[in-house]
Tab-separated table of C-alpha atoms in Angstrom:
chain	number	residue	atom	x	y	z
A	199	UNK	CA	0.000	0.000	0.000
A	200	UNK	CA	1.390	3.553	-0.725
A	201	UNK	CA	0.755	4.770	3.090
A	202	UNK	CA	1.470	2.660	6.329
A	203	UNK	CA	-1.343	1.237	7.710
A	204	UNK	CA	-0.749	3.437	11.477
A	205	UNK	CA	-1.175	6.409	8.583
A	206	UNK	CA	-4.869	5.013	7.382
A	207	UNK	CA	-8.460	6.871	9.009
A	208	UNK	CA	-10.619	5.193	9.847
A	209	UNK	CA	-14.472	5.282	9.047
A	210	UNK	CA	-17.373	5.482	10.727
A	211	UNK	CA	-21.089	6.506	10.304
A	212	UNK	CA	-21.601	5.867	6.953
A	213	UNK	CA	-17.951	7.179	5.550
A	214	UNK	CA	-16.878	9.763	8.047
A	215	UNK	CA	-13.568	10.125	9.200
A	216	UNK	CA	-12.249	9.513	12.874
A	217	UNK	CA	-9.826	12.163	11.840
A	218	UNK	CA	-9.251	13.183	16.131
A	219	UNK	CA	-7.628	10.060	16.887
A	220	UNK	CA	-3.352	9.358	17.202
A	221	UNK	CA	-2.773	13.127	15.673
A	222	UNK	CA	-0.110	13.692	16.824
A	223	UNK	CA	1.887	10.260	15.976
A	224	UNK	CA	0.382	10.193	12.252
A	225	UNK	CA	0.990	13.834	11.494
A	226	UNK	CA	4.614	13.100	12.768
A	227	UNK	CA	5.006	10.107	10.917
A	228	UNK	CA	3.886	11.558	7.513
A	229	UNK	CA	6.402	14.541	8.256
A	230	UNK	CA	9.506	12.270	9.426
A	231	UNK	CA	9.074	10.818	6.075
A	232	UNK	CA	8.485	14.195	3.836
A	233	UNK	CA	10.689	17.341	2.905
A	234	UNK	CA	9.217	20.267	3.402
A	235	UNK	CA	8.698	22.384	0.165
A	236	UNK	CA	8.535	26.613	-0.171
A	237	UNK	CA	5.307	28.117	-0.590
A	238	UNK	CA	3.667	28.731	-3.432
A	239	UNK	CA	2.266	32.809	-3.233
A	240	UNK	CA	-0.763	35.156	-4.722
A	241	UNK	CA	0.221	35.635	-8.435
A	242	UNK	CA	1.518	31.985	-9.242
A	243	UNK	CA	-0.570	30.550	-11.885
A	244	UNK	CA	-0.986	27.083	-10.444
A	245	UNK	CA	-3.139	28.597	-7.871
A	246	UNK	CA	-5.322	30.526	-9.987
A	247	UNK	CA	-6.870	27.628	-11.533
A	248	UNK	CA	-8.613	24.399	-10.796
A	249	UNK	CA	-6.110	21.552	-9.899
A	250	UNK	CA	-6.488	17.953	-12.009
A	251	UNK	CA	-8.192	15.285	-10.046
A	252	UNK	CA	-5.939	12.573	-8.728
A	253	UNK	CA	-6.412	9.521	-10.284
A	254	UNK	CA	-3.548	7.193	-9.211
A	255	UNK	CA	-3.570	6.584	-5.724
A	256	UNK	CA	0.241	5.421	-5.667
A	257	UNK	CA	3.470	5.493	-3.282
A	258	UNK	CA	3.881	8.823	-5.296
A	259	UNK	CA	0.739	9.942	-4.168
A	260	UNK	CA	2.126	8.936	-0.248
A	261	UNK	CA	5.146	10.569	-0.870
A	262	UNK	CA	3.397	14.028	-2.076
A	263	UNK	CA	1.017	13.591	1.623
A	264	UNK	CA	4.253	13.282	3.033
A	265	UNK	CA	5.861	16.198	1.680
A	266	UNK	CA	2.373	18.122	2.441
A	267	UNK	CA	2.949	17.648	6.118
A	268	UNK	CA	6.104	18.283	6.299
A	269	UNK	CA	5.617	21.703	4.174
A	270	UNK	CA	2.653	22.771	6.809
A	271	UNK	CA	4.627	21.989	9.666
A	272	UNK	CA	7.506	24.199	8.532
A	273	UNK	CA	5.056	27.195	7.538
A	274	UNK	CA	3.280	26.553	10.896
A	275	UNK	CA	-0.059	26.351	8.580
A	276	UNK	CA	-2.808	24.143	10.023
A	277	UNK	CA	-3.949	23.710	6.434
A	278	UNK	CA	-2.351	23.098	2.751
A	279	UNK	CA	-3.556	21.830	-0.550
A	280	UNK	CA	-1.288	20.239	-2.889
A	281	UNK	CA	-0.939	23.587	-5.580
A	282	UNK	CA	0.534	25.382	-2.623
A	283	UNK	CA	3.860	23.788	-3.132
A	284	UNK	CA	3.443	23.979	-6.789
A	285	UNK	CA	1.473	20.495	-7.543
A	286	UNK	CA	-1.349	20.738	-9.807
A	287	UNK	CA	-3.431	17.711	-7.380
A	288	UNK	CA	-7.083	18.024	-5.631
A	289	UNK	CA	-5.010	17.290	-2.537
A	290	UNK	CA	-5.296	18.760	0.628
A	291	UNK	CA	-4.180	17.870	4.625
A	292	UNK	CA	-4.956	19.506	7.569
A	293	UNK	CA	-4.044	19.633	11.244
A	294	UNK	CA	-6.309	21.742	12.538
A	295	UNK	CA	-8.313	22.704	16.066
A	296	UNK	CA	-12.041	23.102	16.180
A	297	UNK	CA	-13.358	25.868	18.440
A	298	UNK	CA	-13.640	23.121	20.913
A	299	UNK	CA	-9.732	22.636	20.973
A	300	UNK	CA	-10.091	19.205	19.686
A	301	UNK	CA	-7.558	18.266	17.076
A	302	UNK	CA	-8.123	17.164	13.646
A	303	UNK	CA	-5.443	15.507	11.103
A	304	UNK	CA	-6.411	14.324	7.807
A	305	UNK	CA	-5.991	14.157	4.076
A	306	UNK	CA	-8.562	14.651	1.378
A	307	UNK	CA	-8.367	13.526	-2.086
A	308	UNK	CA	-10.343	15.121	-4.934
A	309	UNK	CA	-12.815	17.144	-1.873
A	310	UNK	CA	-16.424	18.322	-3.126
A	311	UNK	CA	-17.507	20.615	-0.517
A	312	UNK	CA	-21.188	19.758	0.118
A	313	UNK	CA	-24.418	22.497	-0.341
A	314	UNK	CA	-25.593	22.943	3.688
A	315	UNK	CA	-28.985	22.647	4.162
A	316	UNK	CA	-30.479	26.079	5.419
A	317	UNK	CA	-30.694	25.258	9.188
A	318	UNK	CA	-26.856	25.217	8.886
A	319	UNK	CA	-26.089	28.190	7.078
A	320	UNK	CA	-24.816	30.564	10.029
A	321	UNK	CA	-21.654	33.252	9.173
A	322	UNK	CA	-18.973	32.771	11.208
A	323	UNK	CA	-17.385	36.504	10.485
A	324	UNK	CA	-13.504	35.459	11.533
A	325	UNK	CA	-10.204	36.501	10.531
A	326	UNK	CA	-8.669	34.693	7.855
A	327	UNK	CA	-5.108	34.394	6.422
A	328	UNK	CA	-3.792	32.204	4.433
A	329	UNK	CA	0.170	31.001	3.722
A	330	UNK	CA	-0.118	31.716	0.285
A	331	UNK	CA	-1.225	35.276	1.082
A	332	UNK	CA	1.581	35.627	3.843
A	333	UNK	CA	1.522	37.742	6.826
A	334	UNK	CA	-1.451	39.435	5.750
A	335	UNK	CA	-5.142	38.706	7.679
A	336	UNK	CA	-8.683	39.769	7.041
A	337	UNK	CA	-12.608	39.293	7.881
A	338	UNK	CA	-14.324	36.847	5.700
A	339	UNK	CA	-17.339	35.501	6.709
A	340	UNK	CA	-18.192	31.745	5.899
A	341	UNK	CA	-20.407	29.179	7.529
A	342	UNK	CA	-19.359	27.848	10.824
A	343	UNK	CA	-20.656	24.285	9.550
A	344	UNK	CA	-18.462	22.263	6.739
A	345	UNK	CA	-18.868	19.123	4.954
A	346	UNK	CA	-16.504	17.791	2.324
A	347	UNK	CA	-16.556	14.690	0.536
A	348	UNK	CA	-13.765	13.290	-1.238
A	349	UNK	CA	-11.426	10.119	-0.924
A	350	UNK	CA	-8.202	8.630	1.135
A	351	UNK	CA	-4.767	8.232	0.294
A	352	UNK	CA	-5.838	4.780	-0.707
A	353	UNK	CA	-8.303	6.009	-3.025
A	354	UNK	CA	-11.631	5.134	-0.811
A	355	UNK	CA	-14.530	7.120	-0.403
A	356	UNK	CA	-14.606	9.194	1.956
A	357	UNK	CA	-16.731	12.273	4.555
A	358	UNK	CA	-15.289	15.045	6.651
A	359	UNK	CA	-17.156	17.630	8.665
A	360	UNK	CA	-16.175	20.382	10.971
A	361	UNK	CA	-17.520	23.317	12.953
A	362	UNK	CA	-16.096	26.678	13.439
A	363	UNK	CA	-12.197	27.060	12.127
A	364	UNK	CA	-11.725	23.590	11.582
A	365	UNK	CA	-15.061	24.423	9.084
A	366	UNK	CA	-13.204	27.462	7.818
A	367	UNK	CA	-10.186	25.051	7.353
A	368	UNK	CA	-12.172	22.881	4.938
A	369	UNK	CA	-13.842	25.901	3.306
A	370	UNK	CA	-10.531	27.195	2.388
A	371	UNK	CA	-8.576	24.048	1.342
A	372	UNK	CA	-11.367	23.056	-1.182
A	373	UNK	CA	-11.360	26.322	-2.256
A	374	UNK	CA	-7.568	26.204	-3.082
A	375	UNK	CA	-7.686	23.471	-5.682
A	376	UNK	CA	-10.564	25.168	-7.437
A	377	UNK	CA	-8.674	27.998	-8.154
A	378	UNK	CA	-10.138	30.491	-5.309
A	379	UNK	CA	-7.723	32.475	-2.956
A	380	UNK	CA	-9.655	33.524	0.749
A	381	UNK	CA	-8.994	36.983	-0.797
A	382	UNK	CA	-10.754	36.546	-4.058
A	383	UNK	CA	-13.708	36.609	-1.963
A	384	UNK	CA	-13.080	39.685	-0.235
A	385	UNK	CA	-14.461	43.273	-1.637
A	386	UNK	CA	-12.111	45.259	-3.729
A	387	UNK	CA	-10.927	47.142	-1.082
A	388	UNK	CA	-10.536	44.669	1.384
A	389	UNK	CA	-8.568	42.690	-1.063
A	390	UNK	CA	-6.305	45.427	-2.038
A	391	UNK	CA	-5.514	45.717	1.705
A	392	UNK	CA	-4.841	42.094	2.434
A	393	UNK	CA	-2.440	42.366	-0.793
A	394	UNK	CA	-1.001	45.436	1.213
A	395	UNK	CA	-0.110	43.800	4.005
A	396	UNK	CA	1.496	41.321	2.252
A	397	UNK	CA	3.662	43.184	0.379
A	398	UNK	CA	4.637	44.929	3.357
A	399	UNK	CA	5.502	42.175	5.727
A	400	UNK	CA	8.291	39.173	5.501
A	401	UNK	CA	7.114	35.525	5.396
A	402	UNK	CA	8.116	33.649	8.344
A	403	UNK	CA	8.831	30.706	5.582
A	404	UNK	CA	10.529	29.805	2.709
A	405	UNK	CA	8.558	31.133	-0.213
A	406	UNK	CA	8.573	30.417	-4.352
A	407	UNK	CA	9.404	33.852	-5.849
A	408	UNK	CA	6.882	34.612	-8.692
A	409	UNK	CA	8.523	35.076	-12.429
C-alpha cells in the first residue's frame, strides 16, 4: 500500500472520518518521512486555476502527503492543498483545532464541498489568512458548519465535517484546488488591503518567488 497502515483513518457513520484520533503520531510520521517544500504565493498561476483530479492513488501519491505535512509543519499552517507547493493535485491535509480545541489531522483527495442545508447556514465573520497570502489577515465571513466529501490516500470514499475554524479550514482548502484564494472573496478594497499587508511584511517561511 502507498501509506502505512498506522497512517490510514478510519471510518465510521456511513464514511466519516475519525480524523481526532493518534494526531499527533500520524501527522509526525507523515512529516519524518516528507521534505518540506517553499510556498507557493498570490500571483503563481498554479493557484489561480482548478487543480487535475488525482487519479492514481500510488506510493507517489504517499510521498506528495508526506511532503504536504512536512511543508505545513515548517510554515506553521494548520492547512495546505497540494498547488501550494506547486502540484497541480485536488489534494489537501490539515491539522487543525475546532473551536472546541479538539484536534483534527487528515488528508482529502479530490474534496467536493457539500451544499448545507439552510438550518446550517450561520456566518462565522472570523479573521482569515492564508500562507499563500503571507503575513497578511482579514474578515471573511463563511459558515461555521463544513462538509466535504472526497477520498483517502488509498483512493476510498470518503466524509469530513467540521464546525467553526476547523469548518473554515475545509472551506478554504477546497477552495484552493478550485482555483479560489480567501482573498478573491473579499471586496475590492478589502482585497487590495490584504495584498497590502502582504507586500509589506516578511514571510516567516521559505517562499517560491513569482517570475
Amino acid at each position: 500500500m502507498a501509506q502505512q497502515e498506522t497512517d490510514e483513518q478510519t471510518l465510521i457513520n456511513d464514511g466519516y472520518v475519525v480524523d481526532t484520533e493518534d494526531c499527533e503520531a500520524r501527522e509526525l510520521a507523515h512529516r519524518e518521512r516528507g521534505t518540506a517544500r517553499p510556498i507557493t504565493v498570490v500571483g503563481n498561476p498554479v493557484l489561480h486555476k482548478e487543480c487535475k483530479d488525482v487519479t492514481e492513488f500510488d506510493d507517489s501519491l504517499a510521498a506528495l502527503i508526506d511532503d504536504m505535512f512536512a511543508s505545513q509543519k515548517a510554515a506553521e499552517g494548520v492547512g495546505l492543498a497540494a498547488n501550494q507547493i506547486g502540484v497541480d493535485l485536488k489534494v489537501f491535509v490539515y491539522d487543525c483545532p475546532d473551536d472546541e480545541g479538539v484536534r483534527h489531522t487528515g488528508v482529502v483527495i479530490n474534496p467536493v464541498l457539500q451544499e448545507l442545508p439552510a438550518e446550517l447556514r450561520v456566518l462565522d465573520e472570523s479573521n482569515e489568512g492564508c500562507l499563500s497570502v503571507p503575513t497578511a489577515y482579514a474578515e471573511l465571513a463563511r459558515p461555521d458548519h463544513a462538509e466535504v466529501h472526497g477520498q483517502d490516500a488509498q483512493g476510498n470514499p470518503i466524509k469530513v465535517r467540521g464546525t467553526g475554524y476547523f469548518a473554515r479550514c475545509l472551506q478554504h482548502e477546497t477552495d484552493h484546488l478550485y482555483g479560489y484564494l480567501y482573498i478573491d472573496r473579499l471586496s475590492k478594497r478589502d482585497r487590495k488591503d490584504a495584498l497590502r499587508q502582504m507586500e509589506e511584511g516578511t514571510p516567516r517561511y521559505e517562499t517560491v518567488p513569482n517570475a
